[in-house]
mmCIF file of C-alpha atoms and ligand atoms in Angstrom:
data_model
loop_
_atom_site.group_PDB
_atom_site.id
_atom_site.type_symbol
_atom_site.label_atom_id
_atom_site.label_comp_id
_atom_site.label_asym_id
_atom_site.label_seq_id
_atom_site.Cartn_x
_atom_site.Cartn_y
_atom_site.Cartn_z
ATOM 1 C CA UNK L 1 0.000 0.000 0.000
ATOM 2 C CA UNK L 2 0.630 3.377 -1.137
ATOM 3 C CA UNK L 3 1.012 5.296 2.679
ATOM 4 C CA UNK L 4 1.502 8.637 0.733
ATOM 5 C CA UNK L 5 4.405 7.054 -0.861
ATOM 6 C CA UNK L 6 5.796 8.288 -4.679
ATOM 7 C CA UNK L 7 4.899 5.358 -6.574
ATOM 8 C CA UNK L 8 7.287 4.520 -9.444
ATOM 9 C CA UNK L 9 6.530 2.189 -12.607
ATOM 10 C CA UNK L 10 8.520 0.638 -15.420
ATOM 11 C CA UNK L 11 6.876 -0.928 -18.250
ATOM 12 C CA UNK L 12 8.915 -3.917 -19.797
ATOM 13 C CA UNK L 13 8.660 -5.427 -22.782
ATOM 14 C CA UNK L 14 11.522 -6.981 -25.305
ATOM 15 C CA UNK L 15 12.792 -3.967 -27.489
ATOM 16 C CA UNK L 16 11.574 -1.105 -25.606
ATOM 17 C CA UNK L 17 10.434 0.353 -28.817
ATOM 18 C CA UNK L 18 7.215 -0.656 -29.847
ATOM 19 C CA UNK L 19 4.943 -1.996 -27.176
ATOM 20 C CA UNK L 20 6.461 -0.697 -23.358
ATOM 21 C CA UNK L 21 6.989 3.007 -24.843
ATOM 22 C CA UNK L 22 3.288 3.083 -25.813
ATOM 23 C CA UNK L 23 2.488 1.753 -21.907
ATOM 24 C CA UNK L 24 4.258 4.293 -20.556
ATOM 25 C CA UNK L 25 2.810 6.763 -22.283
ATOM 26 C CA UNK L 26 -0.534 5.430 -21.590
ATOM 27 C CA UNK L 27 0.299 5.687 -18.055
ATOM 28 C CA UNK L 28 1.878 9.430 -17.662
ATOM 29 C CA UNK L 29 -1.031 10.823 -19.687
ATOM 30 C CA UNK L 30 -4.217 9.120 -17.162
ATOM 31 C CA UNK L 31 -1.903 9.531 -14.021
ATOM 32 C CA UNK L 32 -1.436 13.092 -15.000
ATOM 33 C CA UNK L 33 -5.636 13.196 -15.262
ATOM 34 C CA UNK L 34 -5.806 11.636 -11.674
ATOM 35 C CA UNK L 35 -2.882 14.148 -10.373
ATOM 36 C CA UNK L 36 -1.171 11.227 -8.997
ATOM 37 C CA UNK L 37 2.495 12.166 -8.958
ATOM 38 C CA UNK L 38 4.220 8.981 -10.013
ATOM 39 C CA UNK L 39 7.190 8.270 -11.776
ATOM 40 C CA UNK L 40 7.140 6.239 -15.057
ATOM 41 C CA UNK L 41 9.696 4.325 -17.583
ATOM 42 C CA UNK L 42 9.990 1.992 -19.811
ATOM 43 C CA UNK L 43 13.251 -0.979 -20.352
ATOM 44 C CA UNK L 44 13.570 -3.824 -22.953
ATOM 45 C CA UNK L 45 14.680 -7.248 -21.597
ATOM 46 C CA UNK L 46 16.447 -7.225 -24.642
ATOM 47 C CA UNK L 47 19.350 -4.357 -25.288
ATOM 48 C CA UNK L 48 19.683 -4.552 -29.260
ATOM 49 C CA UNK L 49 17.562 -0.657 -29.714
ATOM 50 C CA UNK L 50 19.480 0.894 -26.752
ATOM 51 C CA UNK L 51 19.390 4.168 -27.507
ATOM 52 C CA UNK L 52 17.047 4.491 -30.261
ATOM 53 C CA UNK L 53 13.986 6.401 -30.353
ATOM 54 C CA UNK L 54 10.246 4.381 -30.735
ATOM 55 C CA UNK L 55 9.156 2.785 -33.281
ATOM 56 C CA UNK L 56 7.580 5.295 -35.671
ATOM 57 C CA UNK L 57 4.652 3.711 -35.889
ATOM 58 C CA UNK L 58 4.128 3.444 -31.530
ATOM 59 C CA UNK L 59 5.134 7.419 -32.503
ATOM 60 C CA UNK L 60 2.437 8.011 -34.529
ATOM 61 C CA UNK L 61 -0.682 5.906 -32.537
ATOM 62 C CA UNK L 62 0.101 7.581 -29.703
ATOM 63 C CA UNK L 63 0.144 10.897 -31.320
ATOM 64 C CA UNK L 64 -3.561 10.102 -33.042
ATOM 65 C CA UNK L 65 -4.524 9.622 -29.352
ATOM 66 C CA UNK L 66 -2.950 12.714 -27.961
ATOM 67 C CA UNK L 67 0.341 11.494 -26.628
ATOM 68 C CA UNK L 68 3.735 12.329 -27.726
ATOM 69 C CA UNK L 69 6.199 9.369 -26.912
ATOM 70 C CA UNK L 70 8.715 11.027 -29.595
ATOM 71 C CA UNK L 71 10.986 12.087 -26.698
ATOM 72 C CA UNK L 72 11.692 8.234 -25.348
ATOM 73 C CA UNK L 73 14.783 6.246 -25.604
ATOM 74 C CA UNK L 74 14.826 2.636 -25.321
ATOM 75 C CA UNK L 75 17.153 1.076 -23.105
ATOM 76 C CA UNK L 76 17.676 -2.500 -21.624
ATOM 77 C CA UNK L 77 16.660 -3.631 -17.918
ATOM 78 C CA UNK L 78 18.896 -3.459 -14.903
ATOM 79 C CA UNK L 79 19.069 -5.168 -11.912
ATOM 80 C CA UNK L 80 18.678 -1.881 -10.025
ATOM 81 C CA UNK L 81 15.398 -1.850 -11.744
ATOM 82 C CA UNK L 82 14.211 -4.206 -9.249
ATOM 83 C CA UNK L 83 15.675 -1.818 -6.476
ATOM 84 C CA UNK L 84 14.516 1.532 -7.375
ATOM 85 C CA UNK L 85 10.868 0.961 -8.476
ATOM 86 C CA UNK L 86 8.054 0.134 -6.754
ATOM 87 C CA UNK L 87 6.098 -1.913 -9.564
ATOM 88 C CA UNK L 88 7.244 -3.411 -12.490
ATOM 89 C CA UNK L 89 5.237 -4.735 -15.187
ATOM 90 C CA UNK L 90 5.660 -7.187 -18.268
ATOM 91 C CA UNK L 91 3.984 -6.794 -21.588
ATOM 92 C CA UNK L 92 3.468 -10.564 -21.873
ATOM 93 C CA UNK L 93 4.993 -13.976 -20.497
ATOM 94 C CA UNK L 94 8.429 -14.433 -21.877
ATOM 95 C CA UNK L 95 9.010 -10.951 -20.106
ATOM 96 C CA UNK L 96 7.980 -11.807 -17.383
ATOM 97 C CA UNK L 97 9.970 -15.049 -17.246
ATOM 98 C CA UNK L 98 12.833 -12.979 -18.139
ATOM 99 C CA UNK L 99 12.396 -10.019 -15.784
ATOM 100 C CA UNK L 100 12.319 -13.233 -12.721
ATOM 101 C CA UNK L 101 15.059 -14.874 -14.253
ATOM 102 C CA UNK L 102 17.250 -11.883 -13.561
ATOM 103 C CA UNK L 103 15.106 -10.366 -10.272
ATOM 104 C CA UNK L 104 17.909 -9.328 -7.485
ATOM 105 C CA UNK L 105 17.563 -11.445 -4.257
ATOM 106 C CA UNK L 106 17.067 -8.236 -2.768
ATOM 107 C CA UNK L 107 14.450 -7.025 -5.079
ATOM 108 C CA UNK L 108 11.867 -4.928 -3.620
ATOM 109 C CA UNK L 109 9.513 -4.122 -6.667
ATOM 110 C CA UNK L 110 6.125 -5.628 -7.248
ATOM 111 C CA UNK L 111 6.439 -7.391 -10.900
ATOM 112 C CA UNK L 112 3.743 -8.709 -12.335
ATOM 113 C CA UNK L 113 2.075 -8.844 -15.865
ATOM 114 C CA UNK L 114 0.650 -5.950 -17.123
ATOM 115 C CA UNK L 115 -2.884 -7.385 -18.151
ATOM 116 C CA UNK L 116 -3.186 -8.487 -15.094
ATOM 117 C CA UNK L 117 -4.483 -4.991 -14.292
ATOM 118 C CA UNK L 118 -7.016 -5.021 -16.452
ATOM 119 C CA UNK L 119 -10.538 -6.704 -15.189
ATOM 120 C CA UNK L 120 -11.572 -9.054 -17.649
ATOM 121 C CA UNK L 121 -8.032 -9.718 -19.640
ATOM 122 C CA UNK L 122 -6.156 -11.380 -17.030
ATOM 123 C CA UNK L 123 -3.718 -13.487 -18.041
ATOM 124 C CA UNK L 124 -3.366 -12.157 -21.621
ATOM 125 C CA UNK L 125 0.079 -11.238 -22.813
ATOM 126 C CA UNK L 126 0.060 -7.507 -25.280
ATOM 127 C CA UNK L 127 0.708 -9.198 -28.654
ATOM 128 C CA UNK L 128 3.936 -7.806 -30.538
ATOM 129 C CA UNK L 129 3.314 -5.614 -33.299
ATOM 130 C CA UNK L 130 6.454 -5.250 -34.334
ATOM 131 C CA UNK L 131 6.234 -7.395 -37.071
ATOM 132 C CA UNK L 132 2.792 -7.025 -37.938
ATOM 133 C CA UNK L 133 0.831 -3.862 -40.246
ATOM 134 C CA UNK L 134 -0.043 -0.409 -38.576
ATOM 135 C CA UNK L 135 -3.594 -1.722 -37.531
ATOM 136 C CA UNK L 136 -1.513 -4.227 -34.793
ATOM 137 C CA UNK L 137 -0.233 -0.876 -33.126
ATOM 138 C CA UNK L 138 -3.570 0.313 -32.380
ATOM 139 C CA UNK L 139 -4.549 -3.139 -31.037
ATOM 140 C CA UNK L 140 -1.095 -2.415 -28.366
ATOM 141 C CA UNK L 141 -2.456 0.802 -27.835
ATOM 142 C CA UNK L 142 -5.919 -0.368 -26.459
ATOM 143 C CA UNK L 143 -4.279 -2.991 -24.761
ATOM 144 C CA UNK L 144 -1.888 -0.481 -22.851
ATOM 145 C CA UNK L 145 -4.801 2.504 -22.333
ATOM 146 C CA UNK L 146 -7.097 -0.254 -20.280
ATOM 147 C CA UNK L 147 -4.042 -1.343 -18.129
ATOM 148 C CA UNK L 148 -2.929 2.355 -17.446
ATOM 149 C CA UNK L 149 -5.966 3.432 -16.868
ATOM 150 C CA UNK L 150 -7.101 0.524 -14.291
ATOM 151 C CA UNK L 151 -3.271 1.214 -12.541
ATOM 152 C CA UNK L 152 -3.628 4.488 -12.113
ATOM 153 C CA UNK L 153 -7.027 4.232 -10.050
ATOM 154 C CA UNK L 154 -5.946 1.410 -8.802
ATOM 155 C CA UNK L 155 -2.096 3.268 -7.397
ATOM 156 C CA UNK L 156 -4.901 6.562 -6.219
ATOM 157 C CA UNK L 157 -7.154 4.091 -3.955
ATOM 158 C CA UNK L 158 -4.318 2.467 -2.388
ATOM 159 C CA UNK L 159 -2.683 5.833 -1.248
ATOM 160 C CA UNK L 160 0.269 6.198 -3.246
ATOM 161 C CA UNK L 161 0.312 10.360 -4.108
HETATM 162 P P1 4NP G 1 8.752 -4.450 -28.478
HETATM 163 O O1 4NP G 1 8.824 -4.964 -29.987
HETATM 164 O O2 4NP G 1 9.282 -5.570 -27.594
HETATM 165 O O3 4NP G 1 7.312 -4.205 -28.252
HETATM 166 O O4 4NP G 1 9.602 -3.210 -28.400
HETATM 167 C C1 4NP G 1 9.999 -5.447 -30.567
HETATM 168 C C2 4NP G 1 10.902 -4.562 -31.110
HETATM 169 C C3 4NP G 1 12.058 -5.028 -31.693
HETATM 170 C C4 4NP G 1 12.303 -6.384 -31.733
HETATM 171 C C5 4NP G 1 11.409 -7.268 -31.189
HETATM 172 C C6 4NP G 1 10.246 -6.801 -30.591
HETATM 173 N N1 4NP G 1 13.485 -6.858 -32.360
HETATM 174 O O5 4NP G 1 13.650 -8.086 -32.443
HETATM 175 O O6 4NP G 1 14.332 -6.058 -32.777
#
């Protein structure tokens, strides 16, 4: 529970250029609605776009929904990840699996899998669009918005500010 606490969130999924970008997005624009005053990132368990900015088509979706993610850079997961935030989050199940397969003994974030959030879609991974057509993005974004938005209330009725 929140106690007044700053919350902090990282959104994880493999390339931190299509899919987590877009979640944290998602999240800074409804926890800016609900004035809770949380931090927010986004990591790849994989390292190969460190550096880079999204993926121009996560650019634009967000943009047709009001949200500029143009300003991002991807970067890979640390273990001080799993220090430093309070709740971490996988895009689907290999993620996960990855994000516990590296987890600190002295971990102190809550990681769990982002649909989980979302009443109704538990247990669903957010599909990859990375090699799909521009319609797959706007499947992520949906995907992201209903998790972001259920966090956020969810991060205000436990007490986190
Ligand atoms: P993301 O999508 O995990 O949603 O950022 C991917 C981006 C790049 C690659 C795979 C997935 N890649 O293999 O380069």
């Amino acid at each position: 529970m929140g106690d007044g606490v700053k919350a902090s969130v990282l959104f994880v999924c493999l390339g931190n250029i299509c899919r987590s970008p877009l979640a944290e997005g998602a999240f800074r624009a409804e926890a800016q609605r609900l004035g809770l005053e949380v931090m927010a990132d986004s990591a790849g368990t994989g390292g190969w776009h460190a550096g880079d900015p999204p993926d121009p088509r996560s650019v634009a979706v967000a943009r047709r929904n009001g949200v500029d993610i143009s300003g991002q850079r991807a970067r890979k997961v640390s273990k001080d990840d799993f220090r430093t935030f309070t709740h971490i989050y996988a895009l689907d199940h290999d993620n996960l699996e990855g994000l516990q397969a590296i987890a600190p003994r002295d971990a102190t974030a809550e990681l769990g899998l982002l649909l989980d959030l979302a009443p109704g879609h538990e247990g669903r991974a957010v599909a990859d669009p990375y090699y799909g057509d521009d319609a797959g993005f706007d499947v992520t974004w949906r995907d992201v918005t209903m998790a972001a938005k259920a966090l956020a209330r969810r991060l205000v009725e436990e007490g986190w500010r």
